[in-house]
């Protein structure tokens, strides 16, 4: 690129909307068209350099993976919001490189000897937000958000058979997801809500009482929130704070169930706020309300 062209550019950056901007230096109005051309050439050169840099880094990353004797490594897809393990497959260099560039979870089919992207048939893609390698660099995690059920059976994940249930000869209707504590609680609350559709001949459980009386539920949330605040006002031990937070969380989750809102929906909102300041987020709420 000619040195004279560089004088037309002071800096290159990106606006908050993600569009490139090019502040102009000593280019005059008479040379506006020439200035625009030098900007485009400079932007193209910068993008090319950046792409080459990224490509070089990807190759270095791929070289660092400990592929097995068939050129494969294990890849696990995990839900970025719930933490649920969605599925496991195998990847080779091309599959991992494709995932990095497309942001769609891509694997290597050992039976077909070809790449395949999860969702290419069902449209239930796994949108990859980040990729992690383990300490030995022979196992990979695709951390992403699924568009729908991951398993070909229609289940949310491919992991729904409990070994403990099998060993204890428990009869489980349908499939039971491998749920963490938070989602096990959500599942129990949802089950109690479903049971309300059947006539009750016994005294309702505490969860059912809350589900049946929204005013009572709201009063309990306010009460538990106040008790949580008092743990800091009265300088109580951290274990007390954890206990009171547990009460707030439980009662709030009952309210979510009553409103047919999932914990995953809440976590999705929080994740999208990571890149926003509190001021921007509050402003956007006002704009949504006006709309």
PDB file of C-alpha atoms in Angstrom:
ATOM      1  CA  UNK A   1       0.000   0.000   0.000  1.00  0.00           C
ATOM      2  CA  UNK A   2       1.280   3.481  -0.872  1.00  0.00           C
ATOM      3  CA  UNK A   3       2.537   5.542   2.055  1.00  0.00           C
ATOM      4  CA  UNK A   4       0.395   8.480   0.904  1.00  0.00           C
ATOM      5  CA  UNK A   5      -2.713   6.378   1.349  1.00  0.00           C
ATOM      6  CA  UNK A   6      -1.878   5.694   4.992  1.00  0.00           C
ATOM      7  CA  UNK A   7      -1.912   9.422   5.747  1.00  0.00           C
ATOM      8  CA  UNK A   8      -5.649   9.455   5.113  1.00  0.00           C
ATOM      9  CA  UNK A   9      -6.169   7.130   8.082  1.00  0.00           C
ATOM     10  CA  UNK A  10      -5.598   8.037  11.722  1.00  0.00           C
ATOM     11  CA  UNK A  11      -6.960   4.875  13.350  1.00  0.00           C
ATOM     12  CA  UNK A  12      -9.129   1.874  12.792  1.00  0.00           C
ATOM     13  CA  UNK A  13     -11.696   0.658  15.297  1.00  0.00           C
ATOM     14  CA  UNK A  14     -15.181  -0.728  15.735  1.00  0.00           C
ATOM     15  CA  UNK A  15     -18.241   1.090  17.001  1.00  0.00           C
ATOM     16  CA  UNK A  16     -20.506  -0.295  19.700  1.00  0.00           C
ATOM     17  CA  UNK A  17     -22.772  -1.550  16.908  1.00  0.00           C
ATOM     18  CA  UNK A  18     -19.926  -3.597  15.441  1.00  0.00           C
ATOM     19  CA  UNK A  19     -19.452  -1.485  12.307  1.00  0.00           C
ATOM     20  CA  UNK A  20     -16.018  -0.279  11.294  1.00  0.00           C
ATOM     21  CA  UNK A  21     -15.240   3.419  11.499  1.00  0.00           C
ATOM     22  CA  UNK A  22     -12.274   5.220   9.992  1.00  0.00           C
ATOM     23  CA  UNK A  23     -11.446   8.695  11.398  1.00  0.00           C
ATOM     24  CA  UNK A  24      -9.881  10.815   8.662  1.00  0.00           C
ATOM     25  CA  UNK A  25      -6.666  12.801   9.021  1.00  0.00           C
ATOM     26  CA  UNK A  26      -5.499  15.379   6.469  1.00  0.00           C
ATOM     27  CA  UNK A  27      -7.642  14.292   3.497  1.00  0.00           C
ATOM     28  CA  UNK A  28      -9.439  17.310   2.048  1.00  0.00           C
ATOM     29  CA  UNK A  29     -13.044  17.441   0.909  1.00  0.00           C
ATOM     30  CA  UNK A  30     -11.815  17.671  -2.687  1.00  0.00           C
ATOM     31  CA  UNK A  31     -10.249  14.222  -2.330  1.00  0.00           C
ATOM     32  CA  UNK A  32     -13.282  12.608  -0.675  1.00  0.00           C
ATOM     33  CA  UNK A  33     -13.632   9.873  -3.289  1.00  0.00           C
ATOM     34  CA  UNK A  34      -9.912   9.109  -3.187  1.00  0.00           C
ATOM     35  CA  UNK A  35     -10.123   9.085   0.611  1.00  0.00           C
ATOM     36  CA  UNK A  36     -12.921   6.544   0.500  1.00  0.00           C
ATOM     37  CA  UNK A  37     -10.869   4.318  -1.793  1.00  0.00           C
ATOM     38  CA  UNK A  38      -7.853   4.429   0.515  1.00  0.00           C
ATOM     39  CA  UNK A  39     -10.105   3.564   3.433  1.00  0.00           C
ATOM     40  CA  UNK A  40     -11.504   0.513   1.679  1.00  0.00           C
ATOM     41  CA  UNK A  41      -8.053  -0.678   0.645  1.00  0.00           C
ATOM     42  CA  UNK A  42      -6.753  -0.209   4.174  1.00  0.00           C
ATOM     43  CA  UNK A  43      -9.747  -2.018   5.695  1.00  0.00           C
ATOM     44  CA  UNK A  44      -9.327  -4.888   3.244  1.00  0.00           C
ATOM     45  CA  UNK A  45      -5.630  -5.175   4.097  1.00  0.00           C
ATOM     46  CA  UNK A  46      -6.331  -5.114   7.806  1.00  0.00           C
ATOM     47  CA  UNK A  47      -9.033  -7.776   7.498  1.00  0.00           C
ATOM     48  CA  UNK A  48      -6.709  -9.935   5.405  1.00  0.00           C
ATOM     49  CA  UNK A  49      -3.924  -9.620   7.958  1.00  0.00           C
ATOM     50  CA  UNK A  50      -6.325 -10.408  10.773  1.00  0.00           C
ATOM     51  CA  UNK A  51      -7.705 -13.458   8.957  1.00  0.00           C
ATOM     52  CA  UNK A  52      -4.174 -14.763   8.361  1.00  0.00           C
ATOM     53  CA  UNK A  53      -3.352 -14.242  12.037  1.00  0.00           C
ATOM     54  CA  UNK A  54      -6.492 -16.106  13.150  1.00  0.00           C
ATOM     55  CA  UNK A  55      -5.812 -18.902  10.659  1.00  0.00           C
ATOM     56  CA  UNK A  56      -2.273 -19.252  12.003  1.00  0.00           C
ATOM     57  CA  UNK A  57      -3.556 -19.433  15.572  1.00  0.00           C
ATOM     58  CA  UNK A  58      -6.136 -22.067  14.630  1.00  0.00           C
ATOM     59  CA  UNK A  59      -3.438 -24.201  13.013  1.00  0.00           C
ATOM     60  CA  UNK A  60      -1.276 -23.872  16.125  1.00  0.00           C
ATOM     61  CA  UNK A  61      -4.246 -24.910  18.261  1.00  0.00           C
ATOM     62  CA  UNK A  62      -5.020 -27.911  16.063  1.00  0.00           C
ATOM     63  CA  UNK A  63      -1.376 -28.994  16.219  1.00  0.00           C
ATOM     64  CA  UNK A  64      -1.513 -28.888  20.031  1.00  0.00           C
ATOM     65  CA  UNK A  65      -4.389 -31.379  20.284  1.00  0.00           C
ATOM     66  CA  UNK A  66      -3.326 -34.950  21.092  1.00  0.00           C
ATOM     67  CA  UNK A  67      -5.171 -36.765  18.321  1.00  0.00           C
ATOM     68  CA  UNK A  68      -5.314 -40.557  18.647  1.00  0.00           C
ATOM     69  CA  UNK A  69      -3.797 -42.935  16.095  1.00  0.00           C
ATOM     70  CA  UNK A  70      -6.852 -42.405  13.891  1.00  0.00           C
ATOM     71  CA  UNK A  71      -6.583 -38.623  14.107  1.00  0.00           C
ATOM     72  CA  UNK A  72      -9.572 -38.301  16.438  1.00  0.00           C
ATOM     73  CA  UNK A  73     -10.396 -36.828  19.836  1.00  0.00           C
ATOM     74  CA  UNK A  74     -13.492 -36.977  22.033  1.00  0.00           C
ATOM     75  CA  UNK A  75     -15.793 -33.943  21.907  1.00  0.00           C
ATOM     76  CA  UNK A  76     -18.555 -33.302  24.433  1.00  0.00           C
ATOM     77  CA  UNK A  77     -21.345 -30.773  23.859  1.00  0.00           C
ATOM     78  CA  UNK A  78     -22.497 -28.918  26.974  1.00  0.00           C
ATOM     79  CA  UNK A  79     -25.391 -26.492  27.425  1.00  0.00           C
ATOM     80  CA  UNK A  80     -23.922 -23.074  28.218  1.00  0.00           C
ATOM     81  CA  UNK A  81     -26.861 -22.115  30.461  1.00  0.00           C
ATOM     82  CA  UNK A  82     -27.864 -25.307  32.271  1.00  0.00           C
ATOM     83  CA  UNK A  83     -24.509 -27.068  32.269  1.00  0.00           C
ATOM     84  CA  UNK A  84     -26.236 -30.204  30.975  1.00  0.00           C
ATOM     85  CA  UNK A  85     -24.097 -32.643  28.992  1.00  0.00           C
ATOM     86  CA  UNK A  86     -25.922 -32.848  25.682  1.00  0.00           C
ATOM     87  CA  UNK A  87     -23.997 -35.461  23.706  1.00  0.00           C
ATOM     88  CA  UNK A  88     -20.586 -36.920  22.961  1.00  0.00           C
ATOM     89  CA  UNK A  89     -18.957 -37.544  19.617  1.00  0.00           C
ATOM     90  CA  UNK A  90     -15.585 -37.596  17.892  1.00  0.00           C
ATOM     91  CA  UNK A  91     -13.793 -34.865  16.000  1.00  0.00           C
ATOM     92  CA  UNK A  92     -10.781 -34.646  13.735  1.00  0.00           C
ATOM     93  CA  UNK A  93      -8.833 -31.555  12.689  1.00  0.00           C
ATOM     94  CA  UNK A  94     -11.341 -30.576  10.031  1.00  0.00           C
ATOM     95  CA  UNK A  95     -14.329 -31.000  12.342  1.00  0.00           C
ATOM     96  CA  UNK A  96     -12.807 -28.824  15.040  1.00  0.00           C
ATOM     97  CA  UNK A  97     -11.694 -26.220  12.501  1.00  0.00           C
ATOM     98  CA  UNK A  98     -15.197 -26.175  11.002  1.00  0.00           C
ATOM     99  CA  UNK A  99     -16.746 -25.699  14.437  1.00  0.00           C
ATOM    100  CA  UNK A 100     -14.398 -22.797  15.157  1.00  0.00           C
ATOM    101  CA  UNK A 101     -15.339 -21.041  11.911  1.00  0.00           C
ATOM    102  CA  UNK A 102     -19.060 -21.891  11.707  1.00  0.00           C
ATOM    103  CA  UNK A 103     -19.881 -21.828  15.439  1.00  0.00           C
ATOM    104  CA  UNK A 104     -22.035 -24.929  14.858  1.00  0.00           C
ATOM    105  CA  UNK A 105     -21.063 -28.123  16.690  1.00  0.00           C
ATOM    106  CA  UNK A 106     -19.444 -30.332  14.047  1.00  0.00           C
ATOM    107  CA  UNK A 107     -18.208 -33.895  14.510  1.00  0.00           C
ATOM    108  CA  UNK A 108     -16.582 -36.707  12.552  1.00  0.00           C
ATOM    109  CA  UNK A 109     -18.670 -39.765  11.748  1.00  0.00           C
ATOM    110  CA  UNK A 110     -16.560 -42.898  12.069  1.00  0.00           C
ATOM    111  CA  UNK A 111     -19.181 -45.008  10.289  1.00  0.00           C
ATOM    112  CA  UNK A 112     -19.506 -42.664   7.288  1.00  0.00           C
ATOM    113  CA  UNK A 113     -15.918 -41.362   7.401  1.00  0.00           C
ATOM    114  CA  UNK A 114     -17.143 -37.810   6.947  1.00  0.00           C
ATOM    115  CA  UNK A 115     -17.918 -34.618   8.857  1.00  0.00           C
ATOM    116  CA  UNK A 116     -21.421 -33.971  10.142  1.00  0.00           C
ATOM    117  CA  UNK A 117     -22.911 -30.943  11.838  1.00  0.00           C
ATOM    118  CA  UNK A 118     -25.374 -31.584  14.628  1.00  0.00           C
ATOM    119  CA  UNK A 119     -28.745 -30.351  13.367  1.00  0.00           C
ATOM    120  CA  UNK A 120     -28.027 -30.568   9.652  1.00  0.00           C
ATOM    121  CA  UNK A 121     -31.071 -32.852   9.328  1.00  0.00           C
ATOM    122  CA  UNK A 122     -33.222 -32.019  12.375  1.00  0.00           C
ATOM    123  CA  UNK A 123     -32.306 -28.291  12.399  1.00  0.00           C
ATOM    124  CA  UNK A 124     -31.617 -28.672  16.120  1.00  0.00           C
ATOM    125  CA  UNK A 125     -28.188 -27.108  15.862  1.00  0.00           C
ATOM    126  CA  UNK A 126     -25.871 -26.579  18.824  1.00  0.00           C
ATOM    127  CA  UNK A 127     -24.657 -22.992  18.590  1.00  0.00           C
ATOM    128  CA  UNK A 128     -21.140 -22.982  20.006  1.00  0.00           C
ATOM    129  CA  UNK A 129     -20.156 -19.998  22.178  1.00  0.00           C
ATOM    130  CA  UNK A 130     -16.772 -21.322  23.300  1.00  0.00           C
ATOM    131  CA  UNK A 131     -14.547 -24.373  23.060  1.00  0.00           C
ATOM    132  CA  UNK A 132     -12.433 -25.835  25.856  1.00  0.00           C
ATOM    133  CA  UNK A 133      -9.576 -28.336  25.839  1.00  0.00           C
ATOM    134  CA  UNK A 134      -8.782 -30.462  28.870  1.00  0.00           C
ATOM    135  CA  UNK A 135      -5.408 -30.443  30.630  1.00  0.00           C
ATOM    136  CA  UNK A 136      -4.107 -33.329  28.485  1.00  0.00           C
ATOM    137  CA  UNK A 137      -5.462 -31.722  25.309  1.00  0.00           C
ATOM    138  CA  UNK A 138      -7.075 -34.957  24.178  1.00  0.00           C
ATOM    139  CA  UNK A 139     -10.688 -34.115  25.066  1.00  0.00           C
ATOM    140  CA  UNK A 140     -12.793 -31.182  23.923  1.00  0.00           C
ATOM    141  CA  UNK A 141     -15.915 -29.395  25.173  1.00  0.00           C
ATOM    142  CA  UNK A 142     -18.257 -27.527  22.854  1.00  0.00           C
ATOM    143  CA  UNK A 143     -19.989 -25.036  25.140  1.00  0.00           C
ATOM    144  CA  UNK A 144     -23.142 -23.952  23.361  1.00  0.00           C
ATOM    145  CA  UNK A 145     -26.854 -23.347  23.169  1.00  0.00           C
ATOM    146  CA  UNK A 146     -29.019 -26.025  21.508  1.00  0.00           C
ATOM    147  CA  UNK A 147     -31.850 -24.997  19.199  1.00  0.00           C
ATOM    148  CA  UNK A 148     -33.912 -27.975  20.326  1.00  0.00           C
ATOM    149  CA  UNK A 149     -33.663 -31.553  21.628  1.00  0.00           C
ATOM    150  CA  UNK A 150     -30.198 -32.989  21.098  1.00  0.00           C
ATOM    151  CA  UNK A 151     -30.902 -36.725  21.167  1.00  0.00           C
ATOM    152  CA  UNK A 152     -32.372 -38.483  18.132  1.00  0.00           C
ATOM    153  CA  UNK A 153     -35.012 -39.905  20.504  1.00  0.00           C
ATOM    154  CA  UNK A 154     -36.361 -36.411  21.090  1.00  0.00           C
ATOM    155  CA  UNK A 155     -34.828 -36.177  24.545  1.00  0.00           C
ATOM    156  CA  UNK A 156     -33.183 -32.930  25.609  1.00  0.00           C
ATOM    157  CA  UNK A 157     -29.863 -34.756  26.049  1.00  0.00           C
ATOM    158  CA  UNK A 158     -28.480 -38.175  25.175  1.00  0.00           C
ATOM    159  CA  UNK A 159     -27.953 -38.953  28.873  1.00  0.00           C
ATOM    160  CA  UNK A 160     -31.167 -40.095  30.512  1.00  0.00           C
ATOM    161  CA  UNK A 161     -30.486 -43.595  31.858  1.00  0.00           C
ATOM    162  CA  UNK A 162     -29.572 -43.649  35.558  1.00  0.00           C
ATOM    163  CA  UNK A 163     -27.307 -46.485  36.682  1.00  0.00           C
ATOM    164  CA  UNK A 164     -28.563 -46.135  40.271  1.00  0.00           C
ATOM    165  CA  UNK A 165     -32.167 -46.538  39.115  1.00  0.00           C
ATOM    166  CA  UNK A 166     -31.151 -49.648  37.180  1.00  0.00           C
ATOM    167  CA  UNK A 167     -29.254 -51.210  40.099  1.00  0.00           C
ATOM    168  CA  UNK A 168     -32.062 -50.429  42.529  1.00  0.00           C
ATOM    169  CA  UNK A 169     -34.693 -51.787  40.111  1.00  0.00           C
ATOM    170  CA  UNK A 170     -36.584 -48.505  40.099  1.00  0.00           C
ATOM    171  CA  UNK A 171     -39.355 -48.222  37.543  1.00  0.00           C
ATOM    172  CA  UNK A 172     -39.061 -44.808  35.901  1.00  0.00           C
ATOM    173  CA  UNK A 173     -41.745 -43.602  33.542  1.00  0.00           C
ATOM    174  CA  UNK A 174     -40.177 -42.030  30.483  1.00  0.00           C
ATOM    175  CA  UNK A 175     -36.606 -40.771  30.694  1.00  0.00           C
ATOM    176  CA  UNK A 176     -34.853 -39.112  33.626  1.00  0.00           C
ATOM    177  CA  UNK A 177     -32.351 -36.426  32.774  1.00  0.00           C
ATOM    178  CA  UNK A 178     -28.946 -36.207  34.431  1.00  0.00           C
ATOM    179  CA  UNK A 179     -29.916 -33.079  36.375  1.00  0.00           C
ATOM    180  CA  UNK A 180     -27.849 -30.928  38.697  1.00  0.00           C
ATOM    181  CA  UNK A 181     -29.269 -29.809  42.056  1.00  0.00           C
ATOM    182  CA  UNK A 182     -30.944 -26.678  40.692  1.00  0.00           C
ATOM    183  CA  UNK A 183     -32.656 -28.486  37.847  1.00  0.00           C
ATOM    184  CA  UNK A 184     -33.650 -31.423  40.025  1.00  0.00           C
ATOM    185  CA  UNK A 185     -35.487 -28.908  42.200  1.00  0.00           C
ATOM    186  CA  UNK A 186     -37.110 -27.344  39.148  1.00  0.00           C
ATOM    187  CA  UNK A 187     -38.179 -30.792  37.973  1.00  0.00           C
ATOM    188  CA  UNK A 188     -39.747 -31.597  41.371  1.00  0.00           C
ATOM    189  CA  UNK A 189     -41.646 -28.292  41.413  1.00  0.00           C
ATOM    190  CA  UNK A 190     -42.927 -28.957  37.880  1.00  0.00           C
ATOM    191  CA  UNK A 191     -44.049 -32.412  38.977  1.00  0.00           C
ATOM    192  CA  UNK A 192     -45.984 -30.959  41.939  1.00  0.00           C
ATOM    193  CA  UNK A 193     -47.648 -28.485  39.574  1.00  0.00           C
ATOM    194  CA  UNK A 194     -48.679 -31.285  37.201  1.00  0.00           C
ATOM    195  CA  UNK A 195     -50.145 -33.262  40.105  1.00  0.00           C
ATOM    196  CA  UNK A 196     -52.571 -30.416  40.846  1.00  0.00           C
ATOM    197  CA  UNK A 197     -54.524 -31.413  37.739  1.00  0.00           C
ATOM    198  CA  UNK A 198     -55.594 -34.547  39.638  1.00  0.00           C
ATOM    199  CA  UNK A 199     -58.166 -34.210  42.485  1.00  0.00           C
ATOM    200  CA  UNK A 200     -56.333 -33.980  45.816  1.00  0.00           C
ATOM    201  CA  UNK A 201     -57.601 -36.149  48.670  1.00  0.00           C
ATOM    202  CA  UNK A 202     -54.756 -35.466  51.070  1.00  0.00           C
ATOM    203  CA  UNK A 203     -53.286 -32.335  52.622  1.00  0.00           C
ATOM    204  CA  UNK A 204     -51.260 -30.559  49.910  1.00  0.00           C
ATOM    205  CA  UNK A 205     -47.508 -30.324  50.193  1.00  0.00           C
ATOM    206  CA  UNK A 206     -45.862 -26.958  50.893  1.00  0.00           C
ATOM    207  CA  UNK A 207     -44.999 -26.523  47.213  1.00  0.00           C
ATOM    208  CA  UNK A 208     -48.588 -27.221  46.181  1.00  0.00           C
ATOM    209  CA  UNK A 209     -49.888 -24.723  48.751  1.00  0.00           C
ATOM    210  CA  UNK A 210     -47.669 -22.078  47.221  1.00  0.00           C
ATOM    211  CA  UNK A 211     -48.782 -22.972  43.706  1.00  0.00           C
ATOM    212  CA  UNK A 212     -52.436 -22.782  44.705  1.00  0.00           C
ATOM    213  CA  UNK A 213     -52.183 -19.376  46.376  1.00  0.00           C
ATOM    214  CA  UNK A 214     -50.193 -16.763  44.441  1.00  0.00           C
ATOM    215  CA  UNK A 215     -50.710 -14.056  47.083  1.00  0.00           C
ATOM    216  CA  UNK A 216     -49.318 -16.366  49.751  1.00  0.00           C
ATOM    217  CA  UNK A 217     -46.408 -17.233  47.463  1.00  0.00           C
ATOM    218  CA  UNK A 218     -45.551 -13.562  46.878  1.00  0.00           C
ATOM    219  CA  UNK A 219     -45.714 -12.832  50.605  1.00  0.00           C
ATOM    220  CA  UNK A 220     -43.240 -15.666  51.257  1.00  0.00           C
ATOM    221  CA  UNK A 221     -40.827 -14.377  48.600  1.00  0.00           C
ATOM    222  CA  UNK A 222     -40.872 -10.913  50.203  1.00  0.00           C
ATOM    223  CA  UNK A 223     -40.431 -12.431  53.659  1.00  0.00           C
ATOM    224  CA  UNK A 224     -37.494 -14.617  52.617  1.00  0.00           C
ATOM    225  CA  UNK A 225     -35.850 -11.739  50.711  1.00  0.00           C
ATOM    226  CA  UNK A 226     -36.054  -9.586  53.836  1.00  0.00           C
ATOM    227  CA  UNK A 227     -34.477 -12.341  55.932  1.00  0.00           C
ATOM    228  CA  UNK A 228     -31.675 -12.630  53.367  1.00  0.00           C
ATOM    229  CA  UNK A 229     -30.976  -8.891  53.590  1.00  0.00           C
ATOM    230  CA  UNK A 230     -30.903  -9.060  57.380  1.00  0.00           C
ATOM    231  CA  UNK A 231     -28.010 -11.521  57.264  1.00  0.00           C
ATOM    232  CA  UNK A 232     -25.775  -8.698  56.019  1.00  0.00           C
ATOM    233  CA  UNK A 233     -27.429  -5.960  58.086  1.00  0.00           C
ATOM    234  CA  UNK A 234     -26.976  -7.978  61.269  1.00  0.00           C
ATOM    235  CA  UNK A 235     -23.595  -9.402  60.218  1.00  0.00           C
ATOM    236  CA  UNK A 236     -24.721 -13.029  60.437  1.00  0.00           C
ATOM    237  CA  UNK A 237     -22.522 -15.970  59.460  1.00  0.00           C
ATOM    238  CA  UNK A 238     -22.194 -16.906  55.801  1.00  0.00           C
ATOM    239  CA  UNK A 239     -23.944 -20.239  56.400  1.00  0.00           C
ATOM    240  CA  UNK A 240     -27.032 -18.294  57.436  1.00  0.00           C
ATOM    241  CA  UNK A 241     -26.824 -16.249  54.251  1.00  0.00           C
ATOM    242  CA  UNK A 242     -26.598 -19.436  52.174  1.00  0.00           C
ATOM    243  CA  UNK A 243     -29.622 -20.870  53.991  1.00  0.00           C
ATOM    244  CA  UNK A 244     -31.737 -17.764  53.457  1.00  0.00           C
ATOM    245  CA  UNK A 245     -30.654 -17.547  49.810  1.00  0.00           C
ATOM    246  CA  UNK A 246     -31.777 -21.143  49.402  1.00  0.00           C
ATOM    247  CA  UNK A 247     -35.230 -20.155  50.681  1.00  0.00           C
ATOM    248  CA  UNK A 248     -35.405 -17.173  48.318  1.00  0.00           C
ATOM    249  CA  UNK A 249     -34.312 -19.284  45.366  1.00  0.00           C
ATOM    250  CA  UNK A 250     -36.785 -22.070  46.098  1.00  0.00           C
ATOM    251  CA  UNK A 251     -39.781 -19.752  46.473  1.00  0.00           C
ATOM    252  CA  UNK A 252     -38.758 -17.753  43.391  1.00  0.00           C
ATOM    253  CA  UNK A 253     -38.566 -20.987  41.392  1.00  0.00           C
ATOM    254  CA  UNK A 254     -42.102 -21.855  42.437  1.00  0.00           C
ATOM    255  CA  UNK A 255     -43.184 -18.472  41.062  1.00  0.00           C
ATOM    256  CA  UNK A 256     -41.323 -19.247  37.812  1.00  0.00           C
ATOM    257  CA  UNK A 257     -43.174 -22.560  37.530  1.00  0.00           C
ATOM    258  CA  UNK A 258     -46.467 -20.767  38.110  1.00  0.00           C
ATOM    259  CA  UNK A 259     -45.608 -18.408  35.242  1.00  0.00           C
ATOM    260  CA  UNK A 260     -44.332 -21.250  33.010  1.00  0.00           C
ATOM    261  CA  UNK A 261     -40.855 -19.708  32.946  1.00  0.00           C
ATOM    262  CA  UNK A 262     -37.818 -21.993  33.092  1.00  0.00           C
ATOM    263  CA  UNK A 263     -34.645 -21.354  35.060  1.00  0.00           C
ATOM    264  CA  UNK A 264     -32.815 -21.749  31.746  1.00  0.00           C
ATOM    265  CA  UNK A 265     -34.744 -18.725  30.428  1.00  0.00           C
ATOM    266  CA  UNK A 266     -33.481 -16.659  33.365  1.00  0.00           C
ATOM    267  CA  UNK A 267     -29.898 -17.801  32.832  1.00  0.00           C
ATOM    268  CA  UNK A 268     -30.197 -16.971  29.142  1.00  0.00           C
ATOM    269  CA  UNK A 269     -31.174 -13.395  30.087  1.00  0.00           C
ATOM    270  CA  UNK A 270     -28.219 -13.124  32.471  1.00  0.00           C
ATOM    271  CA  UNK A 271     -25.775 -14.435  29.844  1.00  0.00           C
ATOM    272  CA  UNK A 272     -26.915 -11.816  27.350  1.00  0.00           C
ATOM    273  CA  UNK A 273     -26.341  -9.134  29.963  1.00  0.00           C
ATOM    274  CA  UNK A 274     -22.683 -10.073  30.399  1.00  0.00           C
ATOM    275  CA  UNK A 275     -21.681  -7.796  27.536  1.00  0.00           C
ATOM    276  CA  UNK A 276     -23.859  -4.895  28.717  1.00  0.00           C
ATOM    277  CA  UNK A 277     -23.360  -2.370  31.451  1.00  0.00           C
ATOM    278  CA  UNK A 278     -26.120  -2.044  34.020  1.00  0.00           C
ATOM    279  CA  UNK A 279     -27.012   1.382  32.638  1.00  0.00           C
ATOM    280  CA  UNK A 280     -27.350   0.081  29.062  1.00  0.00           C
ATOM    281  CA  UNK A 281     -29.435  -2.877  30.230  1.00  0.00           C
ATOM    282  CA  UNK A 282     -31.895  -0.679  32.152  1.00  0.00           C
ATOM    283  CA  UNK A 283     -32.172   1.680  29.194  1.00  0.00           C
ATOM    284  CA  UNK A 284     -33.007  -1.221  26.892  1.00  0.00           C
ATOM    285  CA  UNK A 285     -35.781  -2.334  29.261  1.00  0.00           C
ATOM    286  CA  UNK A 286     -37.393   1.093  28.953  1.00  0.00           C
ATOM    287  CA  UNK A 287     -37.205   0.935  25.169  1.00  0.00           C
ATOM    288  CA  UNK A 288     -38.812  -2.527  25.149  1.00  0.00           C
ATOM    289  CA  UNK A 289     -41.647  -1.299  27.390  1.00  0.00           C
ATOM    290  CA  UNK A 290     -42.278   1.669  25.087  1.00  0.00           C
ATOM    291  CA  UNK A 291     -42.426  -0.652  22.091  1.00  0.00           C
TER     292      UNK A 291
END
